[in-house]
Amino acid sequence: MFLASMMMVEGSMQIASMSGDPTAKLTDDMLTEIISRVPYKSTCCCKCVSTRWRDLISHPYHRKEMPQSLIGFFHESSDESSDRERSRKSARCFTNVSGKGDPLVDPSLSFLAKLGLVSIVDCCNGLLLCFFCKQRDPVEWDYVVCNPATEKWVVVPGTKWTSNVVARLAFDPAVSSHFYVCEFVEDSSGCITVVVIYSSKTGHWSYKDDAWSVYEIEIPPLSKSVLFRGVLYLCAFDHRLVALVVEENNWKAMHLPMTECYSGFGEPSYDIYLSQGQLYFAHKGASQLSIWFLEDPSSENWTFKHIVSHLQMLETQYLAYSAGYVVLSIHPKHNLIFLVCRYEETLMSYDMDSREVHILCQLGRDGKIHRSKTNYLPYVPLYSELLADGH
């Protein structure tokens, strides 16, 4: 059936270009069923068949039946058009992975308007972790976990540490509709002293005193997190990778392939990603970018995958700023790296197979981006109603 569907789609694309659309007599539901059986990359090609096919695939009602992949990035911007610092206006943005067109997601999260101003902290498998001020005198903070695709959301009560912690979200829709919020509580020196975990299944926070402070684990605020097989991974300083089993609140520290330290301004020179069912590790050295993968985390044996020099990857005009680029994500289904060069916040993609670089857009060209430090969160939509006890 799958092969037949593929042949029908490919044949339709060829014939449509010569003699119109031969699938015009098919209902929208029938056509959706056919397209939903092809891989994500072929689904993207199907948008080129006709206006009807494009609108059908893009429609919210039908999108939940289509294979999903990375569609873009949430990030913060600020208007620097004025010379006066206090007049700068910040805003939340969403940039499509293509760098073109209107945002595929409403970055304002208008369905959360009743909560006031919310800030996005993390993103995991289609859900966003945000925090908001529930009380201003004295100031108290709560979290809200939401699904932008379905506009479902649920409030998570904060802890006494919420205003000053590294917080991450853990959610796997293939396993459960429940999620976890993890707070990494730091001491005055920035080292983790305890990890507190909220379970949406129990509705409570819990923690274990596992002597984190003895190991002096320090996690940069902008380090990314990856949930893989029930374990939340985060890169830490001193050549270490933290592996936290969220359901049990047990953890261990693993070694990483490279030894260079993190760069300044809280931005990592290396980080962890999830792609094609494997953990990926990207390390930005003085002159090159190295990629490694870990197919079996229990072995802790990293396998070298790819290396590319800054000179080859960045065009001449950006090479002087090579120290200022950040790897945003590795495509979940392809050997494609997304990065942003801090010079004019230039969003780029690099194909590890063809070694080709594409400039997607320059977000800072019009002065609308605050260039000092902006975290980009990759977003893959989730259209199923899986947020337990959501509004």
mmCIF file of C-alpha atoms in Angstrom:
data_model
loop_
_atom_site.group_PDB
_atom_site.id
_atom_site.type_symbol
_atom_site.label_atom_id
_atom_site.label_comp_id
_atom_site.label_asym_id
_atom_site.label_seq_id
_atom_site.Cartn_x
_atom_site.Cartn_y
_atom_site.Cartn_z
ATOM 1 C CA MET A 1 0.000 0.000 0.000
ATOM 2 C CA PHE A 2 2.836 2.375 0.872
ATOM 3 C CA LEU A 3 4.622 1.734 -2.440
ATOM 4 C CA ALA A 4 1.396 2.217 -4.348
ATOM 5 C CA SER A 5 0.787 5.515 -2.554
ATOM 6 C CA MET A 6 4.298 6.715 -3.377
ATOM 7 C CA MET A 7 3.880 5.814 -7.053
ATOM 8 C CA MET A 8 0.537 7.576 -7.181
ATOM 9 C CA VAL A 9 1.935 10.759 -5.639
ATOM 10 C CA GLU A 10 5.038 10.808 -7.871
ATOM 11 C CA GLY A 11 2.962 10.018 -10.957
ATOM 12 C CA SER A 12 0.475 12.734 -10.084
ATOM 13 C CA MET A 13 3.281 15.299 -9.755
ATOM 14 C CA GLN A 14 4.597 14.440 -13.231
ATOM 15 C CA ILE A 15 1.228 14.285 -14.962
ATOM 16 C CA ALA A 16 -0.086 17.391 -13.203
ATOM 17 C CA SER A 17 2.689 19.459 -14.728
ATOM 18 C CA MET A 18 1.565 18.348 -18.234
ATOM 19 C CA SER A 19 -2.182 17.920 -18.188
ATOM 20 C CA GLY A 20 -3.646 19.336 -14.990
ATOM 21 C CA ASP A 21 -4.403 17.555 -11.741
ATOM 22 C CA PRO A 22 -5.561 13.922 -12.244
ATOM 23 C CA THR A 23 -6.529 13.707 -8.558
ATOM 24 C CA ALA A 24 -9.177 16.430 -8.845
ATOM 25 C CA LYS A 25 -11.974 13.890 -8.398
ATOM 26 C CA LEU A 26 -10.574 12.648 -5.077
ATOM 27 C CA THR A 27 -12.083 14.071 -1.905
ATOM 28 C CA ASP A 28 -9.848 15.985 0.516
ATOM 29 C CA ASP A 29 -9.994 13.125 3.020
ATOM 30 C CA MET A 30 -8.949 10.548 0.403
ATOM 31 C CA LEU A 31 -6.074 12.718 -0.801
ATOM 32 C CA THR A 32 -4.962 13.377 2.777
ATOM 33 C CA GLU A 33 -4.912 9.631 3.464
ATOM 34 C CA ILE A 34 -2.663 9.052 0.448
ATOM 35 C CA ILE A 35 -0.223 11.877 1.204
ATOM 36 C CA SER A 36 0.017 10.914 4.883
ATOM 37 C CA ARG A 37 1.605 7.586 3.873
ATOM 38 C CA VAL A 38 4.666 9.110 2.218
ATOM 39 C CA PRO A 39 7.839 10.285 4.035
ATOM 40 C CA TYR A 40 8.149 13.837 5.297
ATOM 41 C CA LYS A 41 10.521 14.932 2.511
ATOM 42 C CA SER A 42 8.061 13.705 -0.146
ATOM 43 C CA THR A 43 5.232 15.474 1.684
ATOM 44 C CA CYS A 44 7.102 18.769 1.272
ATOM 45 C CA CYS A 45 7.444 18.077 -2.469
ATOM 46 C CA CYS A 46 3.698 17.408 -2.687
ATOM 47 C CA LYS A 47 3.041 21.068 -1.893
ATOM 48 C CA CYS A 48 4.394 21.899 -5.350
ATOM 49 C CA VAL A 49 1.811 19.810 -7.233
ATOM 50 C CA SER A 50 -0.961 22.385 -7.113
ATOM 51 C CA THR A 51 -2.513 25.121 -5.006
ATOM 52 C CA ARG A 52 -5.087 22.628 -3.756
ATOM 53 C CA TRP A 53 -2.402 20.198 -2.569
ATOM 54 C CA ARG A 54 -0.467 23.005 -0.872
ATOM 55 C CA ASP A 55 -3.532 24.327 0.947
ATOM 56 C CA LEU A 56 -4.615 20.815 1.899
ATOM 57 C CA ILE A 57 -1.265 19.935 3.480
ATOM 58 C CA SER A 58 -1.027 23.311 5.254
ATOM 59 C CA HIS A 59 -4.556 23.269 6.674
ATOM 60 C CA PRO A 60 -4.591 22.729 10.484
ATOM 61 C CA TYR A 61 -7.340 20.097 10.223
ATOM 62 C CA HIS A 62 -5.271 17.899 7.898
ATOM 63 C CA ARG A 63 -1.775 18.688 9.183
ATOM 64 C CA LYS A 64 -2.192 16.367 12.165
ATOM 65 C CA GLU A 65 -2.442 13.448 9.709
ATOM 66 C CA MET A 66 0.795 14.372 7.956
ATOM 67 C CA PRO A 67 4.309 13.316 9.047
ATOM 68 C CA GLN A 68 5.773 16.097 11.182
ATOM 69 C CA SER A 69 9.266 17.500 11.347
ATOM 70 C CA LEU A 70 11.125 20.662 12.322
ATOM 71 C CA ILE A 71 9.255 23.708 11.017
ATOM 72 C CA GLY A 72 11.106 26.607 12.652
ATOM 73 C CA PHE A 73 12.513 28.335 15.718
ATOM 74 C CA PHE A 74 11.140 30.394 18.582
ATOM 75 C CA HIS A 75 13.450 33.239 19.598
ATOM 76 C CA GLU A 76 13.487 36.700 21.137
ATOM 77 C CA SER A 77 14.032 39.970 19.287
ATOM 78 C CA SER A 78 14.320 43.616 20.215
ATOM 79 C CA ASP A 79 13.928 46.848 18.313
ATOM 80 C CA GLU A 80 17.269 48.664 18.345
ATOM 81 C CA SER A 81 16.130 51.451 16.024
ATOM 82 C CA SER A 82 16.376 53.986 18.821
ATOM 83 C CA ASP A 83 19.641 55.232 20.310
ATOM 84 C CA ARG A 84 18.145 55.164 23.770
ATOM 85 C CA GLU A 85 18.566 51.824 25.509
ATOM 86 C CA ARG A 86 15.437 52.251 27.614
ATOM 87 C CA SER A 87 13.255 52.609 24.521
ATOM 88 C CA ARG A 88 14.193 49.139 23.241
ATOM 89 C CA LYS A 89 11.146 46.947 22.773
ATOM 90 C CA SER A 90 11.395 43.173 23.048
ATOM 91 C CA ALA A 91 9.175 40.703 21.269
ATOM 92 C CA ARG A 92 8.919 36.972 20.757
ATOM 93 C CA CYS A 93 9.360 35.732 17.185
ATOM 94 C CA PHE A 94 9.031 32.560 15.175
ATOM 95 C CA THR A 95 11.158 32.038 12.079
ATOM 96 C CA ASN A 96 10.267 29.295 9.593
ATOM 97 C CA VAL A 97 12.995 26.771 8.912
ATOM 98 C CA SER A 98 12.988 27.932 5.282
ATOM 99 C CA GLY A 99 13.629 31.502 6.381
ATOM 100 C CA LYS A 100 10.713 32.615 4.204
ATOM 101 C CA GLY A 101 7.017 33.369 4.511
ATOM 102 C CA ASP A 102 4.759 34.292 7.395
ATOM 103 C CA PRO A 103 5.404 32.462 10.696
ATOM 104 C CA LEU A 104 3.812 29.005 10.694
ATOM 105 C CA VAL A 105 3.146 29.473 14.426
ATOM 106 C CA ASP A 106 1.731 32.500 16.217
ATOM 107 C CA PRO A 107 4.692 33.492 18.427
ATOM 108 C CA SER A 108 2.521 35.677 20.660
ATOM 109 C CA LEU A 109 0.810 32.565 22.102
ATOM 110 C CA SER A 110 -2.336 34.674 22.278
ATOM 111 C CA PHE A 111 -4.316 31.806 23.822
ATOM 112 C CA LEU A 112 -2.302 32.414 27.012
ATOM 113 C CA ALA A 113 -3.245 36.104 27.181
ATOM 114 C CA LYS A 114 -5.157 35.672 30.458
ATOM 115 C CA LEU A 115 -1.903 34.722 32.188
ATOM 116 C CA GLY A 116 -0.221 37.990 31.260
ATOM 117 C CA LEU A 117 3.357 38.092 29.980
ATOM 118 C CA VAL A 118 4.863 34.612 29.524
ATOM 119 C CA SER A 119 8.464 33.735 28.674
ATOM 120 C CA ILE A 120 9.443 30.561 26.829
ATOM 121 C CA VAL A 121 12.007 28.530 28.740
ATOM 122 C CA ASP A 122 12.213 25.248 26.823
ATOM 123 C CA CYS A 123 10.606 23.157 24.080
ATOM 124 C CA CYS A 124 10.278 19.370 23.896
ATOM 125 C CA ASN A 125 8.431 17.286 21.281
ATOM 126 C CA GLY A 126 5.785 19.896 20.481
ATOM 127 C CA LEU A 127 5.220 21.284 23.992
ATOM 128 C CA LEU A 128 6.550 24.585 25.327
ATOM 129 C CA LEU A 129 7.627 25.248 28.894
ATOM 130 C CA CYS A 130 7.008 28.878 29.876
ATOM 131 C CA PHE A 131 6.985 30.785 33.124
ATOM 132 C CA PHE A 132 4.886 33.766 34.178
ATOM 133 C CA CYS A 133 4.501 36.035 37.179
ATOM 134 C CA LYS A 134 1.396 35.025 39.122
ATOM 135 C CA GLN A 135 1.892 37.589 41.879
ATOM 136 C CA ARG A 136 3.942 40.763 41.928
ATOM 137 C CA ASP A 137 4.063 41.703 45.620
ATOM 138 C CA PRO A 138 5.813 39.620 46.706
ATOM 139 C CA VAL A 139 6.856 38.224 43.318
ATOM 140 C CA GLU A 140 5.877 34.589 42.736
ATOM 141 C CA TRP A 141 6.379 32.520 39.594
ATOM 142 C CA ASP A 142 4.521 29.605 38.059
ATOM 143 C CA TYR A 143 5.058 27.564 34.910
ATOM 144 C CA VAL A 144 2.684 26.896 32.061
ATOM 145 C CA VAL A 145 3.131 23.966 29.688
ATOM 146 C CA CYS A 146 1.333 24.479 26.390
ATOM 147 C CA ASN A 147 0.861 23.062 22.916
ATOM 148 C CA PRO A 148 0.833 25.883 20.306
ATOM 149 C CA ALA A 149 -0.626 23.550 17.647
ATOM 150 C CA THR A 150 -3.776 22.734 19.656
ATOM 151 C CA GLU A 151 -3.718 25.736 22.051
ATOM 152 C CA LYS A 152 -4.026 23.380 25.026
ATOM 153 C CA TRP A 153 -2.236 24.415 28.223
ATOM 154 C CA VAL A 154 -1.851 23.571 31.888
ATOM 155 C CA VAL A 155 -0.384 25.563 34.792
ATOM 156 C CA VAL A 156 2.381 23.995 36.876
ATOM 157 C CA PRO A 157 2.925 25.511 40.339
ATOM 158 C CA GLY A 158 6.391 26.921 40.828
ATOM 159 C CA THR A 159 8.774 26.168 43.674
ATOM 160 C CA LYS A 160 10.706 28.491 45.962
ATOM 161 C CA TRP A 161 13.595 28.235 43.455
ATOM 162 C CA THR A 162 11.668 28.863 40.216
ATOM 163 C CA SER A 163 12.803 32.471 39.774
ATOM 164 C CA ASN A 164 16.477 31.478 39.556
ATOM 165 C CA VAL A 165 17.004 27.970 38.166
ATOM 166 C CA VAL A 166 17.872 26.161 34.948
ATOM 167 C CA ALA A 167 14.519 24.563 34.029
ATOM 168 C CA ARG A 168 13.895 21.981 31.328
ATOM 169 C CA LEU A 169 10.868 20.086 29.964
ATOM 170 C CA ALA A 170 10.720 16.313 29.372
ATOM 171 C CA PHE A 171 7.872 14.932 27.253
ATOM 172 C CA ASP A 172 7.620 11.904 24.971
ATOM 173 C CA PRO A 173 4.222 11.590 23.225
ATOM 174 C CA ALA A 174 5.111 8.082 22.055
ATOM 175 C CA VAL A 175 5.245 6.928 25.678
ATOM 176 C CA SER A 176 2.685 8.971 27.618
ATOM 177 C CA SER A 177 0.530 12.098 27.629
ATOM 178 C CA HIS A 178 2.242 13.147 30.859
ATOM 179 C CA PHE A 179 5.262 15.431 31.095
ATOM 180 C CA TYR A 180 7.989 16.362 33.575
ATOM 181 C CA VAL A 181 9.398 19.762 34.538
ATOM 182 C CA CYS A 182 12.964 19.580 35.864
ATOM 183 C CA GLU A 183 14.530 22.352 37.951
ATOM 184 C CA PHE A 184 18.315 22.295 38.356
ATOM 185 C CA VAL A 185 18.868 24.253 41.573
ATOM 186 C CA GLU A 186 22.232 25.996 41.885
ATOM 187 C CA ASP A 187 24.274 27.229 44.829
ATOM 188 C CA SER A 188 26.015 30.612 44.983
ATOM 189 C CA SER A 189 28.905 29.336 42.858
ATOM 190 C CA GLY A 190 26.603 28.106 40.070
ATOM 191 C CA CYS A 191 26.968 24.381 40.832
ATOM 192 C CA ILE A 192 23.910 22.114 40.942
ATOM 193 C CA THR A 193 22.914 21.156 44.478
ATOM 194 C CA VAL A 194 19.656 19.322 43.813
ATOM 195 C CA VAL A 195 17.241 18.536 40.975
ATOM 196 C CA VAL A 196 13.524 18.966 41.636
ATOM 197 C CA ILE A 197 11.107 17.246 39.243
ATOM 198 C CA TYR A 198 7.401 17.875 38.691
ATOM 199 C CA SER A 199 5.297 15.023 37.282
ATOM 200 C CA SER A 200 2.009 15.883 35.598
ATOM 201 C CA LYS A 201 0.887 12.359 36.439
ATOM 202 C CA THR A 202 1.168 12.861 40.214
ATOM 203 C CA GLY A 203 0.748 16.633 40.228
ATOM 204 C CA HIS A 204 3.619 17.022 42.700
ATOM 205 C CA TRP A 205 7.261 18.071 42.870
ATOM 206 C CA SER A 206 9.805 15.577 44.211
ATOM 207 C CA TYR A 207 13.554 15.433 44.695
ATOM 208 C CA LYS A 208 16.360 13.248 45.988
ATOM 209 C CA ASP A 209 19.449 14.426 47.793
ATOM 210 C CA ASP A 210 22.042 12.787 45.562
ATOM 211 C CA ALA A 211 25.002 14.940 46.577
ATOM 212 C CA TRP A 212 25.138 16.885 43.306
ATOM 213 C CA SER A 213 27.342 19.530 44.939
ATOM 214 C CA VAL A 214 30.090 16.952 45.536
ATOM 215 C CA TYR A 215 30.597 16.598 41.767
ATOM 216 C CA GLU A 216 30.467 20.362 41.066
ATOM 217 C CA ILE A 217 28.166 20.065 38.049
ATOM 218 C CA GLU A 218 27.561 23.443 36.392
ATOM 219 C CA ILE A 219 25.108 23.797 33.488
ATOM 220 C CA PRO A 220 25.253 26.918 31.263
ATOM 221 C CA PRO A 221 21.841 28.664 31.066
ATOM 222 C CA LEU A 222 21.686 28.362 27.261
ATOM 223 C CA SER A 223 22.678 24.712 27.055
ATOM 224 C CA LYS A 224 20.157 22.586 25.191
ATOM 225 C CA SER A 225 18.428 19.503 26.539
ATOM 226 C CA VAL A 226 17.511 16.279 24.740
ATOM 227 C CA LEU A 227 15.043 13.636 25.928
ATOM 228 C CA PHE A 228 16.091 10.218 24.634
ATOM 229 C CA ARG A 229 14.649 6.907 25.853
ATOM 230 C CA GLY A 230 13.383 8.427 29.104
ATOM 231 C CA VAL A 231 16.672 10.163 29.894
ATOM 232 C CA LEU A 232 17.188 13.929 29.797
ATOM 233 C CA TYR A 233 20.668 14.895 28.563
ATOM 234 C CA LEU A 234 22.359 18.283 29.114
ATOM 235 C CA CYS A 235 25.923 19.378 28.451
ATOM 236 C CA ALA A 236 27.812 20.745 31.457
ATOM 237 C CA PHE A 237 31.144 22.442 31.931
ATOM 238 C CA ASP A 238 34.370 20.456 32.260
ATOM 239 C CA HIS A 239 33.818 18.028 29.424
ATOM 240 C CA ARG A 240 30.724 16.338 30.918
ATOM 241 C CA LEU A 241 27.264 15.293 29.808
ATOM 242 C CA VAL A 242 24.564 14.980 32.482
ATOM 243 C CA ALA A 243 22.098 12.091 32.016
ATOM 244 C CA LEU A 244 18.975 12.400 34.193
ATOM 245 C CA VAL A 245 16.420 9.556 34.347
ATOM 246 C CA VAL A 246 13.396 11.793 34.848
ATOM 247 C CA GLU A 247 10.921 9.203 36.120
ATOM 248 C CA GLU A 248 13.283 8.038 38.856
ATOM 249 C CA ASN A 249 15.279 11.249 39.389
ATOM 250 C CA ASN A 250 18.534 9.299 39.109
ATOM 251 C CA TRP A 251 21.491 10.748 37.264
ATOM 252 C CA LYS A 252 25.048 10.200 36.123
ATOM 253 C CA ALA A 253 27.752 12.200 34.372
ATOM 254 C CA MET A 254 29.181 10.961 31.051
ATOM 255 C CA HIS A 255 32.332 11.931 29.187
ATOM 256 C CA LEU A 256 32.237 13.864 25.921
ATOM 257 C CA PRO A 257 34.563 13.351 22.922
ATOM 258 C CA MET A 258 36.181 16.805 23.039
ATOM 259 C CA THR A 259 37.852 18.697 25.871
ATOM 260 C CA GLU A 260 37.639 22.389 24.990
ATOM 261 C CA CYS A 261 35.633 24.537 27.383
ATOM 262 C CA TYR A 262 32.547 26.593 26.730
ATOM 263 C CA SER A 263 32.889 29.984 25.115
ATOM 264 C CA GLY A 264 31.911 33.223 26.768
ATOM 265 C CA PHE A 265 28.533 34.917 27.211
ATOM 266 C CA GLY A 266 26.926 31.678 28.401
ATOM 267 C CA GLU A 267 26.829 30.216 24.896
ATOM 268 C CA PRO A 268 28.308 26.732 24.472
ATOM 269 C CA SER A 269 31.071 25.784 22.072
ATOM 270 C CA TYR A 270 29.539 22.304 22.164
ATOM 271 C CA ASP A 271 26.063 20.918 22.742
ATOM 272 C CA ILE A 272 23.809 17.869 22.425
ATOM 273 C CA TYR A 273 21.061 17.186 19.848
ATOM 274 C CA LEU A 274 18.701 14.395 18.765
ATOM 275 C CA SER A 275 18.570 13.320 15.123
ATOM 276 C CA GLN A 276 17.544 10.156 13.287
ATOM 277 C CA GLY A 277 17.083 8.200 16.504
ATOM 278 C CA GLN A 278 20.564 8.956 17.857
ATOM 279 C CA LEU A 279 22.235 11.410 20.201
ATOM 280 C CA TYR A 280 24.419 13.878 18.301
ATOM 281 C CA PHE A 281 27.213 15.984 19.734
ATOM 282 C CA ALA A 282 28.485 19.094 17.934
ATOM 283 C CA HIS A 283 31.749 20.728 18.969
ATOM 284 C CA LYS A 284 32.897 24.108 17.651
ATOM 285 C CA GLY A 285 36.686 24.264 17.845
ATOM 286 C CA ALA A 286 39.036 27.093 17.008
ATOM 287 C CA SER A 287 38.941 26.390 13.271
ATOM 288 C CA GLN A 288 36.398 23.626 12.623
ATOM 289 C CA LEU A 289 33.096 22.048 13.601
ATOM 290 C CA SER A 290 33.095 18.353 14.571
ATOM 291 C CA ILE A 291 30.045 16.077 14.769
ATOM 292 C CA TRP A 292 29.824 12.834 16.763
ATOM 293 C CA PHE A 293 26.938 10.458 17.513
ATOM 294 C CA LEU A 294 26.027 7.986 20.249
ATOM 295 C CA GLU A 295 23.684 5.249 19.083
ATOM 296 C CA ASP A 296 23.722 3.350 22.385
ATOM 297 C CA PRO A 297 24.017 5.657 25.441
ATOM 298 C CA SER A 298 24.730 2.705 27.733
ATOM 299 C CA SER A 299 28.068 2.124 25.977
ATOM 300 C CA GLU A 300 29.245 5.755 26.156
ATOM 301 C CA ASN A 301 31.297 5.128 23.010
ATOM 302 C CA TRP A 302 31.011 8.131 20.701
ATOM 303 C CA THR A 303 31.417 7.602 16.951
ATOM 304 C CA PHE A 304 32.932 10.305 14.758
ATOM 305 C CA LYS A 305 30.603 11.396 11.930
ATOM 306 C CA HIS A 306 31.650 14.638 10.260
ATOM 307 C CA ILE A 307 34.103 17.523 10.322
ATOM 308 C CA VAL A 308 34.074 20.832 8.433
ATOM 309 C CA SER A 309 36.297 23.887 8.696
ATOM 310 C CA HIS A 310 34.897 27.329 9.443
ATOM 311 C CA LEU A 311 36.478 28.493 6.190
ATOM 312 C CA GLN A 312 34.531 25.920 4.168
ATOM 313 C CA MET A 313 31.253 26.324 6.016
ATOM 314 C CA LEU A 314 31.060 30.105 6.319
ATOM 315 C CA GLU A 315 31.191 32.527 3.437
ATOM 316 C CA THR A 316 34.028 35.036 3.415
ATOM 317 C CA GLN A 317 31.921 37.872 4.742
ATOM 318 C CA TYR A 318 31.015 35.829 7.838
ATOM 319 C CA LEU A 319 34.352 34.125 8.462
ATOM 320 C CA ALA A 320 35.598 36.916 10.733
ATOM 321 C CA TYR A 321 32.623 36.169 12.964
ATOM 322 C CA SER A 322 33.166 32.394 13.080
ATOM 323 C CA ALA A 323 33.678 32.503 16.846
ATOM 324 C CA GLY A 324 30.230 34.045 17.149
ATOM 325 C CA TYR A 325 28.143 31.388 15.435
ATOM 326 C CA VAL A 326 25.966 28.921 17.323
ATOM 327 C CA VAL A 327 24.640 25.526 16.218
ATOM 328 C CA LEU A 328 20.880 25.722 16.749
ATOM 329 C CA SER A 329 19.761 22.249 15.807
ATOM 330 C CA ILE A 330 20.407 19.161 13.720
ATOM 331 C CA HIS A 331 17.418 18.210 11.588
ATOM 332 C CA PRO A 332 15.508 15.312 13.212
ATOM 333 C CA LYS A 333 15.329 13.383 9.924
ATOM 334 C CA HIS A 334 18.258 14.552 7.763
ATOM 335 C CA ASN A 335 22.000 15.295 7.950
ATOM 336 C CA LEU A 336 21.281 19.011 8.043
ATOM 337 C CA ILE A 337 22.727 21.441 10.586
ATOM 338 C CA PHE A 338 21.079 24.768 11.393
ATOM 339 C CA LEU A 339 23.213 27.567 12.776
ATOM 340 C CA VAL A 340 23.019 31.285 13.373
ATOM 341 C CA CYS A 341 25.928 33.636 12.820
ATOM 342 C CA ARG A 342 25.803 36.457 15.355
ATOM 343 C CA TYR A 343 26.743 38.888 12.607
ATOM 344 C CA GLU A 344 23.317 40.286 11.682
ATOM 345 C CA GLU A 345 21.788 37.128 13.193
ATOM 346 C CA THR A 346 22.182 35.262 9.903
ATOM 347 C CA LEU A 347 20.278 31.973 9.887
ATOM 348 C CA MET A 348 22.023 29.288 7.807
ATOM 349 C CA SER A 349 21.831 25.583 7.033
ATOM 350 C CA TYR A 350 24.720 23.236 6.310
ATOM 351 C CA ASP A 351 24.204 19.881 4.561
ATOM 352 C CA MET A 352 26.680 17.277 5.848
ATOM 353 C CA ASP A 353 26.138 15.112 2.739
ATOM 354 C CA SER A 354 26.641 17.693 -0.004
ATOM 355 C CA ARG A 355 28.710 20.098 2.171
ATOM 356 C CA GLU A 356 26.574 22.939 0.834
ATOM 357 C CA VAL A 357 25.695 26.034 2.845
ATOM 358 C CA HIS A 358 22.482 28.010 2.384
ATOM 359 C CA ILE A 359 21.752 31.423 3.874
ATOM 360 C CA LEU A 360 18.104 31.257 4.915
ATOM 361 C CA CYS A 361 17.608 34.804 6.162
ATOM 362 C CA GLN A 362 19.305 37.699 7.945
ATOM 363 C CA LEU A 363 17.191 38.423 10.973
ATOM 364 C CA GLY A 364 19.289 41.389 12.052
ATOM 365 C CA ARG A 365 19.507 43.176 8.716
ATOM 366 C CA ASP A 366 16.736 45.646 9.668
ATOM 367 C CA GLY A 367 18.022 46.251 13.197
ATOM 368 C CA LYS A 368 15.194 44.285 14.774
ATOM 369 C CA ILE A 369 17.376 41.747 16.569
ATOM 370 C CA HIS A 370 19.225 42.228 19.834
ATOM 371 C CA ARG A 371 22.561 40.618 18.930
ATOM 372 C CA SER A 372 24.129 40.077 22.340
ATOM 373 C CA LYS A 373 22.486 36.809 23.351
ATOM 374 C CA THR A 374 19.367 35.122 21.969
ATOM 375 C CA ASN A 375 18.317 31.537 22.528
ATOM 376 C CA TYR A 376 16.696 29.756 19.577
ATOM 377 C CA LEU A 377 14.361 26.851 20.336
ATOM 378 C CA PRO A 378 13.645 24.368 17.505
ATOM 379 C CA TYR A 379 9.965 23.454 17.217
ATOM 380 C CA VAL A 380 8.286 20.322 15.832
ATOM 381 C CA PRO A 381 4.461 20.623 15.991
ATOM 382 C CA LEU A 382 2.293 18.095 17.809
ATOM 383 C CA TYR A 383 -1.295 17.998 16.553
ATOM 384 C CA SER A 384 -2.669 15.189 18.711
ATOM 385 C CA GLU A 385 -4.594 15.994 21.904
ATOM 386 C CA LEU A 386 -1.980 14.552 24.244
ATOM 387 C CA LEU A 387 -1.576 17.261 26.897
ATOM 388 C CA ALA A 388 -3.029 15.601 29.979
ATOM 389 C CA ASP A 389 -5.481 17.721 31.983
ATOM 390 C CA GLY A 390 -4.926 20.695 29.684
ATOM 391 C CA HIS A 391 -7.320 23.633 29.210
#
